[in-house]
PDB file of C-alpha atoms in Angstrom:
ATOM      1  CA  MET T   1     103.000 140.708  56.560  1.00 75.00           C
ATOM      2  CA  LYS T   2     104.780 141.421  53.522  1.00 65.00           C
ATOM      3  CA  LYS T   3     106.069 138.078  53.134  1.00 57.00           C
ATOM      4  CA  VAL T   4     102.428 137.087  53.400  1.00 51.00           C
ATOM      5  CA  ILE T   5     101.160 139.659  50.854  1.00 57.00           C
ATOM      6  CA  ILE T   6     104.007 138.508  48.083  1.00 57.00           C
ATOM      7  CA  ILE T   7     103.328 134.879  48.709  1.00 52.00           C
ATOM      8  CA  GLY T   8      99.725 135.430  47.980  1.00 50.00           C
ATOM      9  CA  LEU T   9     100.596 136.933  45.049  1.00 52.00           C
ATOM     10  CA  PHE T  10     102.870 134.461  43.800  1.00 49.00           C
ATOM     11  CA  PHE T  11      99.926 131.843  43.706  1.00 49.00           C
ATOM     12  CA  ILE T  12      97.196 134.133  42.236  1.00 55.00           C
ATOM     13  CA  GLY T  13      99.790 135.124  39.303  1.00 49.00           C
ATOM     14  CA  MET T  14     100.422 131.086  39.257  1.00 46.00           C
ATOM     15  CA  THR T  15      96.605 130.294  39.095  1.00 45.00           C
ATOM     16  CA  VAL T  16      95.729 133.161  36.396  1.00 43.00           C
ATOM     17  CA  VAL T  17      98.860 132.044  34.109  1.00 47.00           C
ATOM     18  CA  SER T  18      97.962 128.122  34.244  1.00 50.00           C
ATOM     19  CA  CYS T  19      94.207 128.754  33.417  1.00 49.00           C
ATOM     20  CA  SER T  20      95.095 131.088  30.606  1.00 48.00           C
ATOM     21  CA  LYS T  21      97.012 127.808  29.027  1.00 54.00           C
ATOM     22  CA  ASP T  22      93.393 126.115  28.008  1.00 76.00           C
ATOM     23  CA  ASN T  23      94.459 126.164  24.305  1.00 92.00           C
ATOM     24  CA  CYS T  24      91.571 123.134  22.482  1.00 96.00           C
ATOM     25  CA  LYS T  25      90.841 122.382  18.861  1.00 96.00           C
ATOM     26  CA  GLU T  26      87.754 120.690  18.227  1.00 97.00           C
ATOM     27  CA  CYS T  27      88.546 118.093  15.268  1.00 97.00           C
ATOM     28  CA  THR T  28      85.686 116.674  12.952  1.00 97.00           C
ATOM     29  CA  GLY T  29      84.957 115.493   9.679  1.00 96.00           C
ATOM     30  CA  CYS T  30      88.154 112.578   9.883  1.00 96.00           C
ATOM     31  CA  SER T  31      87.913 109.861   7.918  1.00 95.00           C
ATOM     32  CA  THR T  32      88.827 107.055  10.249  1.00 96.00           C
ATOM     33  CA  LEU T  33      89.564 108.645  13.528  1.00 96.00           C
ATOM     34  CA  PRO T  34      86.423 109.813  16.065  1.00 96.00           C
ATOM     35  CA  THR T  35      85.690 113.225  16.596  1.00 96.00           C
ATOM     36  CA  ALA T  36      87.785 114.377  19.183  1.00 96.00           C
ATOM     37  CA  THR T  37      88.456 117.862  21.199  1.00 96.00           C
ATOM     38  CA  LEU T  38      91.702 118.098  21.916  1.00 96.00           C
ATOM     39  CA  CYS T  39      93.306 120.185  24.696  1.00 96.00           C
ATOM     40  CA  GLU T  40      96.433 121.116  25.247  1.00 95.00           C
ATOM     41  CA  ASP T  41      96.220 120.544  29.086  1.00 94.00           C
ATOM     42  CA  ASP T  42      95.533 117.177  28.682  1.00 94.00           C
ATOM     43  CA  PHE T  43      99.232 116.644  26.833  1.00 95.00           C
ATOM     44  CA  GLU T  44     102.657 116.610  29.329  1.00 94.00           C
ATOM     45  CA  LYS T  45     104.405 118.417  26.480  1.00 94.00           C
ATOM     46  CA  THR T  46     102.970 120.999  23.948  1.00 94.00           C
ATOM     47  CA  SER T  47     104.711 118.836  21.203  1.00 96.00           C
ATOM     48  CA  ASN T  48     102.527 115.435  22.317  1.00 97.00           C
ATOM     49  CA  TYR T  49      99.625 117.873  21.860  1.00 96.00           C
ATOM     50  CA  ASN T  50     101.037 119.226  18.480  1.00 96.00           C
ATOM     51  CA  ASP T  51     102.142 115.850  17.045  1.00 97.00           C
ATOM     52  CA  GLN T  52      98.338 114.703  17.889  1.00 97.00           C
ATOM     53  CA  VAL T  53      96.611 117.877  15.982  1.00 97.00           C
ATOM     54  CA  GLU T  54      98.829 116.920  12.932  1.00 97.00           C
ATOM     55  CA  ASN T  55      97.756 113.100  13.822  1.00 97.00           C
ATOM     56  CA  TYR T  56      94.339 114.088  13.334  1.00 97.00           C
ATOM     57  CA  GLU T  57      94.785 116.383  10.603  1.00 97.00           C
ATOM     58  CA  SER T  58      96.690 114.229   8.411  1.00 97.00           C
ATOM     59  CA  ASP T  59      93.740 111.777   8.957  1.00 96.00           C
ATOM     60  CA  GLY T  60      91.159 114.370   7.177  1.00 96.00           C
ATOM     61  CA  CYS T  61      90.172 115.936  10.152  1.00 97.00           C
ATOM     62  CA  THR T  62      89.381 119.574  10.182  1.00 97.00           C
ATOM     63  CA  CYS T  63      90.619 121.332  13.291  1.00 97.00           C
ATOM     64  CA  LYS T  64      89.523 124.303  14.364  1.00 96.00           C
ATOM     65  CA  THR T  65      90.353 126.604  17.182  1.00 95.00           C
ATOM     66  CA  LYS T  66      87.638 126.036  20.139  1.00 85.00           C
TER      67      LYS T  66
END
């Protein structure tokens, strides 16, 4: 019975951690790129997300945390 409770708490903890990583930026006012909402969860790596945000900012976009 203790194992079932421990496993259940583990899965609940993993769910909370994965949901709390939702980091999104709304990028508007771009020169050539379309307005977009970029979310970290949509990318395989955080570095890919950061690179895309930098790409939008280098195009003149204003990216604000959503």
